[in-house]
């Protein structure tokens, strides 16, 4: 993406944030002075649809903490810190506005990129690295009914490293089992512009010449659909646990990319965490 479109996208993001901040009443914005935190462990099984297609099991730590109006969290941990309905991003995030039905959040996160040499597959030798970058995200959440909610997230590469723009939409149905336990059924779809898709799913003529794979160019469009189910339960005032399963499927031109080794992937995850305040 050239410098001018990035500047325009940044200006639009700032204008949207400023408008939301001006239109919201003071009590719509959470200006919490809390220092709540959560720390725990998770284990998951997943499969990358690109490159090495083996199903892998990974274990690791999860954490989240709230400092004033800012929230810092790994993926999935923030929803355990507060089991509210609002959509919360990983990375550094804050609530810009919140009403009875509509919420608006903004966040920053690191997109780690990809080094095809790590795949240890000779088919990908010679492909250029996908550079790490910082992504700015703006997420709108809407409460459709007592149990249904929706969200739309825009994610933009802020460093001009060919990361492009992504839009991700989702719908969630939440079913309360008890006052301490609920399960969520989620449906999602993802769209990306030409820059993002060419960087992550395409093969340039130079990359084709060095790797032996065919050159592959694609424009903007939908790339994924997904479904997931997850149960979350407060085991006590301090301890919370979760488990879930999901499936994701590549769509359209992305599915036909020479880099894609499987169209449909499945995953499972479980974890337990301690939070300092219920």
Tab-separated table of C-alpha atoms in Angstrom:
chain	number	residue	atom	x	y	z
A	1	UNK	CA	0.000	0.000	0.000
A	2	UNK	CA	1.400	3.414	-0.953
A	3	UNK	CA	1.914	6.141	1.625
A	4	UNK	CA	-1.121	8.186	0.573
A	5	UNK	CA	-3.739	5.402	1.083
A	6	UNK	CA	-2.167	4.601	4.465
A	7	UNK	CA	-2.434	8.236	5.512
A	8	UNK	CA	-6.062	8.348	4.363
A	9	UNK	CA	-6.881	5.115	6.223
A	10	UNK	CA	-5.228	6.461	9.361
A	11	UNK	CA	-7.123	9.728	9.085
A	12	UNK	CA	-10.425	7.899	8.708
A	13	UNK	CA	-9.631	5.756	11.756
A	14	UNK	CA	-8.805	8.808	13.856
A	15	UNK	CA	-11.891	10.641	12.629
A	16	UNK	CA	-14.116	7.701	13.531
A	17	UNK	CA	-12.571	7.463	16.993
A	18	UNK	CA	-12.905	11.186	17.573
A	19	UNK	CA	-16.549	11.209	16.471
A	20	UNK	CA	-17.366	8.278	18.731
A	21	UNK	CA	-15.661	9.938	21.683
A	22	UNK	CA	-17.526	13.203	21.128
A	23	UNK	CA	-20.943	11.614	20.661
A	24	UNK	CA	-20.749	9.265	23.652
A	25	UNK	CA	-21.808	10.431	27.074
A	26	UNK	CA	-19.171	10.277	29.862
A	27	UNK	CA	-20.931	7.315	31.462
A	28	UNK	CA	-20.757	5.374	28.174
A	29	UNK	CA	-16.968	5.126	28.406
A	30	UNK	CA	-15.330	2.895	30.976
A	31	UNK	CA	-12.701	4.933	32.782
A	32	UNK	CA	-11.879	2.187	35.220
A	33	UNK	CA	-9.032	2.751	37.662
A	34	UNK	CA	-8.759	-0.974	38.371
A	35	UNK	CA	-5.644	-3.059	38.240
A	36	UNK	CA	-7.302	-6.393	37.659
A	37	UNK	CA	-5.224	-9.210	36.238
A	38	UNK	CA	-5.501	-12.810	35.110
A	39	UNK	CA	-2.826	-15.448	34.526
A	40	UNK	CA	-3.166	-19.049	33.428
A	41	UNK	CA	-2.224	-21.934	31.156
A	42	UNK	CA	-3.795	-23.211	27.960
A	43	UNK	CA	-3.319	-26.142	25.617
A	44	UNK	CA	-4.569	-26.314	22.052
A	45	UNK	CA	-4.487	-28.433	18.935
A	46	UNK	CA	-4.504	-26.720	15.543
A	47	UNK	CA	-3.412	-27.089	11.942
A	48	UNK	CA	-2.059	-24.389	9.637
A	49	UNK	CA	-3.789	-24.406	6.222
A	50	UNK	CA	-0.586	-23.022	4.658
A	51	UNK	CA	2.765	-24.741	4.589
A	52	UNK	CA	3.289	-27.534	7.101
A	53	UNK	CA	-0.132	-29.164	7.389
A	54	UNK	CA	0.466	-31.370	10.427
A	55	UNK	CA	-1.914	-31.114	13.376
A	56	UNK	CA	0.091	-29.791	16.307
A	57	UNK	CA	-0.539	-29.589	20.036
A	58	UNK	CA	0.811	-26.514	21.799
A	59	UNK	CA	0.797	-25.426	25.420
A	60	UNK	CA	1.485	-21.951	26.717
A	61	UNK	CA	0.617	-19.191	29.103
A	62	UNK	CA	-2.274	-16.756	28.910
A	63	UNK	CA	-2.511	-13.449	30.707
A	64	UNK	CA	-4.490	-10.227	30.842
A	65	UNK	CA	-4.552	-7.141	33.000
A	66	UNK	CA	-6.527	-3.923	33.184
A	67	UNK	CA	-4.744	-0.651	33.922
A	68	UNK	CA	-7.116	2.267	33.963
A	69	UNK	CA	-9.025	2.280	30.697
A	70	UNK	CA	-6.380	0.197	28.895
A	71	UNK	CA	-6.385	-3.577	28.682
A	72	UNK	CA	-3.359	-5.737	27.835
A	73	UNK	CA	-4.037	-9.353	26.924
A	74	UNK	CA	-3.046	-12.445	24.994
A	75	UNK	CA	-5.600	-13.923	22.612
A	76	UNK	CA	-8.645	-15.231	24.454
A	77	UNK	CA	-7.520	-14.204	27.939
A	78	UNK	CA	-9.316	-10.882	28.109
A	79	UNK	CA	-12.741	-12.485	27.786
A	80	UNK	CA	-11.942	-14.492	30.926
A	81	UNK	CA	-10.958	-11.421	32.906
A	82	UNK	CA	-14.444	-9.982	32.411
A	83	UNK	CA	-17.071	-12.318	31.088
A	84	UNK	CA	-18.987	-9.475	29.467
A	85	UNK	CA	-20.526	-9.399	26.003
A	86	UNK	CA	-18.308	-6.785	24.443
A	87	UNK	CA	-15.830	-7.863	21.785
A	88	UNK	CA	-12.286	-7.556	23.148
A	89	UNK	CA	-9.099	-7.735	21.081
A	90	UNK	CA	-5.760	-9.187	22.073
A	91	UNK	CA	-2.811	-6.821	22.351
A	92	UNK	CA	-3.358	-3.363	23.840
A	93	UNK	CA	-6.990	-2.245	23.700
A	94	UNK	CA	-9.343	0.355	25.107
A	95	UNK	CA	-13.074	1.030	24.994
A	96	UNK	CA	-13.894	4.208	23.064
A	97	UNK	CA	-17.636	4.135	23.631
A	98	UNK	CA	-20.242	1.831	25.120
A	99	UNK	CA	-24.007	2.058	25.146
A	100	UNK	CA	-26.834	-0.334	25.908
A	101	UNK	CA	-26.359	-2.107	22.573
A	102	UNK	CA	-23.337	-0.672	20.744
A	103	UNK	CA	-19.672	-0.699	21.794
A	104	UNK	CA	-16.590	0.612	20.012
A	105	UNK	CA	-13.053	-0.564	20.839
A	106	UNK	CA	-9.646	0.183	19.384
A	107	UNK	CA	-6.442	-1.828	19.770
A	108	UNK	CA	-2.885	-2.406	18.621
A	109	UNK	CA	-1.325	-5.820	18.056
A	110	UNK	CA	1.808	-7.335	16.526
A	111	UNK	CA	1.419	-9.418	13.371
A	112	UNK	CA	4.435	-11.722	13.590
A	113	UNK	CA	4.629	-12.430	9.863
A	114	UNK	CA	6.068	-15.661	8.526
A	115	UNK	CA	9.400	-17.195	7.532
A	116	UNK	CA	8.802	-19.954	4.984
A	117	UNK	CA	12.184	-21.460	5.837
A	118	UNK	CA	10.663	-22.584	9.142
A	119	UNK	CA	8.325	-24.943	7.279
A	120	UNK	CA	11.228	-27.318	6.585
A	121	UNK	CA	9.546	-28.188	3.307
A	122	UNK	CA	11.649	-27.853	0.136
A	123	UNK	CA	8.567	-26.741	-1.824
A	124	UNK	CA	8.685	-23.377	-0.043
A	125	UNK	CA	12.429	-22.751	-0.283
A	126	UNK	CA	13.100	-19.370	-1.857
A	127	UNK	CA	9.810	-17.708	-0.924
A	128	UNK	CA	10.299	-14.274	0.674
A	129	UNK	CA	9.545	-13.691	4.336
A	130	UNK	CA	6.276	-12.075	5.333
A	131	UNK	CA	7.509	-9.201	7.475
A	132	UNK	CA	6.237	-8.603	10.991
A	133	UNK	CA	4.221	-5.426	11.473
A	134	UNK	CA	1.951	-3.544	13.856
A	135	UNK	CA	-1.750	-3.645	13.114
A	136	UNK	CA	-4.276	-1.065	14.264
A	137	UNK	CA	-7.771	-2.412	14.826
A	138	UNK	CA	-11.175	-0.828	15.255
A	139	UNK	CA	-13.946	-3.145	16.475
A	140	UNK	CA	-17.662	-2.420	16.676
A	141	UNK	CA	-19.859	-4.754	18.699
A	142	UNK	CA	-23.653	-4.789	18.702
A	143	UNK	CA	-26.086	-6.592	20.991
A	144	UNK	CA	-28.759	-7.968	18.697
A	145	UNK	CA	-30.863	-9.505	21.467
A	146	UNK	CA	-30.523	-10.961	24.932
A	147	UNK	CA	-28.468	-13.892	23.602
A	148	UNK	CA	-27.257	-12.808	20.153
A	149	UNK	CA	-24.455	-10.338	19.454
A	150	UNK	CA	-22.453	-9.329	16.401
A	151	UNK	CA	-19.123	-7.670	15.685
A	152	UNK	CA	-17.179	-6.112	12.820
A	153	UNK	CA	-13.420	-5.548	13.025
A	154	UNK	CA	-11.200	-3.558	10.661
A	155	UNK	CA	-7.455	-4.284	10.889
A	156	UNK	CA	-4.865	-2.162	9.056
A	157	UNK	CA	-1.077	-2.516	8.694
A	158	UNK	CA	0.328	0.665	10.247
A	159	UNK	CA	3.973	0.280	9.170
A	160	UNK	CA	3.494	-0.062	5.419
A	161	UNK	CA	4.939	-3.592	5.262
A	162	UNK	CA	2.463	-4.885	2.686
A	163	UNK	CA	0.134	-6.073	5.438
A	164	UNK	CA	-2.928	-4.458	3.896
A	165	UNK	CA	-6.437	-4.320	5.306
A	166	UNK	CA	-8.629	-7.056	6.818
A	167	UNK	CA	-12.303	-7.048	7.778
A	168	UNK	CA	-13.659	-9.776	10.066
A	169	UNK	CA	-17.328	-10.161	10.939
A	170	UNK	CA	-18.861	-12.473	13.517
A	171	UNK	CA	-22.131	-13.480	15.157
A	172	UNK	CA	-22.266	-15.135	18.594
A	173	UNK	CA	-25.060	-16.923	20.410
A	174	UNK	CA	-24.538	-17.134	24.176
A	175	UNK	CA	-26.428	-19.711	26.247
A	176	UNK	CA	-26.303	-19.437	30.051
A	177	UNK	CA	-26.085	-22.812	31.757
A	178	UNK	CA	-25.989	-21.319	35.245
A	179	UNK	CA	-24.940	-18.088	36.917
A	180	UNK	CA	-21.325	-19.294	36.714
A	181	UNK	CA	-21.281	-21.098	33.357
A	182	UNK	CA	-22.208	-20.323	29.762
A	183	UNK	CA	-21.413	-21.590	26.292
A	184	UNK	CA	-20.986	-19.617	23.065
A	185	UNK	CA	-21.664	-20.678	19.490
A	186	UNK	CA	-19.888	-18.387	17.018
A	187	UNK	CA	-19.918	-17.904	13.253
A	188	UNK	CA	-17.350	-15.802	11.404
A	189	UNK	CA	-16.243	-14.642	7.960
A	190	UNK	CA	-13.122	-12.799	6.836
A	191	UNK	CA	-12.387	-10.441	3.935
A	192	UNK	CA	-9.059	-8.915	2.907
A	193	UNK	CA	-7.909	-6.437	0.288
A	194	UNK	CA	-5.512	-7.226	-2.567
A	195	UNK	CA	-2.397	-6.150	-0.638
A	196	UNK	CA	-3.085	-8.465	2.305
A	197	UNK	CA	-4.065	-11.427	0.129
A	198	UNK	CA	-1.125	-11.106	-2.242
A	199	UNK	CA	1.326	-10.903	0.674
A	200	UNK	CA	-0.110	-13.861	2.611
A	201	UNK	CA	-1.523	-16.107	-0.105
A	202	UNK	CA	0.109	-15.046	-3.385
A	203	UNK	CA	3.402	-15.860	-5.109
A	204	UNK	CA	5.260	-13.130	-6.982
A	205	UNK	CA	7.146	-13.861	-10.229
A	206	UNK	CA	10.408	-13.492	-8.252
A	207	UNK	CA	9.178	-15.918	-5.618
A	208	UNK	CA	8.081	-18.349	-8.305
A	209	UNK	CA	11.487	-18.194	-9.986
A	210	UNK	CA	13.343	-18.925	-6.750
A	211	UNK	CA	10.990	-21.588	-5.392
A	212	UNK	CA	9.766	-23.386	-8.478
A	213	UNK	CA	6.125	-22.857	-7.497
A	214	UNK	CA	3.810	-21.219	-10.043
A	215	UNK	CA	3.279	-17.475	-9.793
A	216	UNK	CA	-0.093	-16.694	-8.254
A	217	UNK	CA	-1.825	-13.328	-8.104
A	218	UNK	CA	-5.165	-12.559	-6.501
A	219	UNK	CA	-7.249	-9.518	-5.649
A	220	UNK	CA	-9.403	-8.619	-2.692
A	221	UNK	CA	-12.226	-10.846	-1.487
A	222	UNK	CA	-13.516	-13.213	1.184
A	223	UNK	CA	-10.918	-15.713	2.365
A	224	UNK	CA	-12.333	-17.650	5.361
A	225	UNK	CA	-15.495	-18.803	7.094
A	226	UNK	CA	-15.471	-20.355	10.558
A	227	UNK	CA	-17.604	-21.877	13.284
A	228	UNK	CA	-16.733	-22.455	16.931
A	229	UNK	CA	-18.177	-23.615	20.237
A	230	UNK	CA	-16.742	-22.751	23.644
A	231	UNK	CA	-17.830	-23.262	27.247
A	232	UNK	CA	-16.587	-21.020	30.077
A	233	UNK	CA	-17.113	-21.597	33.780
A	234	UNK	CA	-16.111	-19.815	36.967
A	235	UNK	CA	-14.898	-22.687	39.141
A	236	UNK	CA	-14.681	-20.392	42.152
A	237	UNK	CA	-14.440	-16.696	42.911
A	238	UNK	CA	-10.842	-16.671	41.616
A	239	UNK	CA	-10.534	-19.544	39.163
A	240	UNK	CA	-12.059	-19.777	35.692
A	241	UNK	CA	-11.759	-22.526	33.057
A	242	UNK	CA	-12.762	-22.905	29.421
A	243	UNK	CA	-12.752	-25.424	26.570
A	244	UNK	CA	-13.752	-25.194	22.941
A	245	UNK	CA	-13.653	-26.644	19.441
A	246	UNK	CA	-13.802	-25.012	16.036
A	247	UNK	CA	-13.399	-25.346	12.283
A	248	UNK	CA	-12.264	-22.916	9.606
A	249	UNK	CA	-12.445	-23.194	5.816
A	250	UNK	CA	-10.578	-21.268	3.113
A	251	UNK	CA	-12.669	-19.642	0.402
A	252	UNK	CA	-12.345	-18.725	-3.260
A	253	UNK	CA	-8.976	-17.778	-4.708
A	254	UNK	CA	-7.217	-18.292	-1.366
A	255	UNK	CA	-8.355	-21.908	-1.332
A	256	UNK	CA	-6.753	-22.403	-4.769
A	257	UNK	CA	-3.403	-20.860	-3.765
A	258	UNK	CA	-0.367	-23.146	-4.264
A	259	UNK	CA	0.567	-22.264	-0.663
A	260	UNK	CA	-2.616	-23.836	0.731
A	261	UNK	CA	-2.090	-27.447	1.761
A	262	UNK	CA	-5.557	-28.067	3.215
A	263	UNK	CA	-8.871	-26.257	2.765
A	264	UNK	CA	-10.551	-27.076	6.076
A	265	UNK	CA	-8.836	-27.089	9.454
A	266	UNK	CA	-10.058	-28.103	12.898
A	267	UNK	CA	-8.910	-27.055	16.333
A	268	UNK	CA	-9.525	-27.531	20.039
A	269	UNK	CA	-8.410	-25.597	23.082
A	270	UNK	CA	-8.732	-25.699	26.864
A	271	UNK	CA	-7.336	-23.659	29.710
A	272	UNK	CA	-7.519	-22.610	33.320
A	273	UNK	CA	-6.674	-19.248	34.824
A	274	UNK	CA	-6.532	-17.344	38.101
A	275	UNK	CA	-7.923	-13.828	38.360
A	276	UNK	CA	-7.288	-11.504	41.263
A	277	UNK	CA	-10.899	-10.345	41.486
A	278	UNK	CA	-14.137	-11.979	40.473
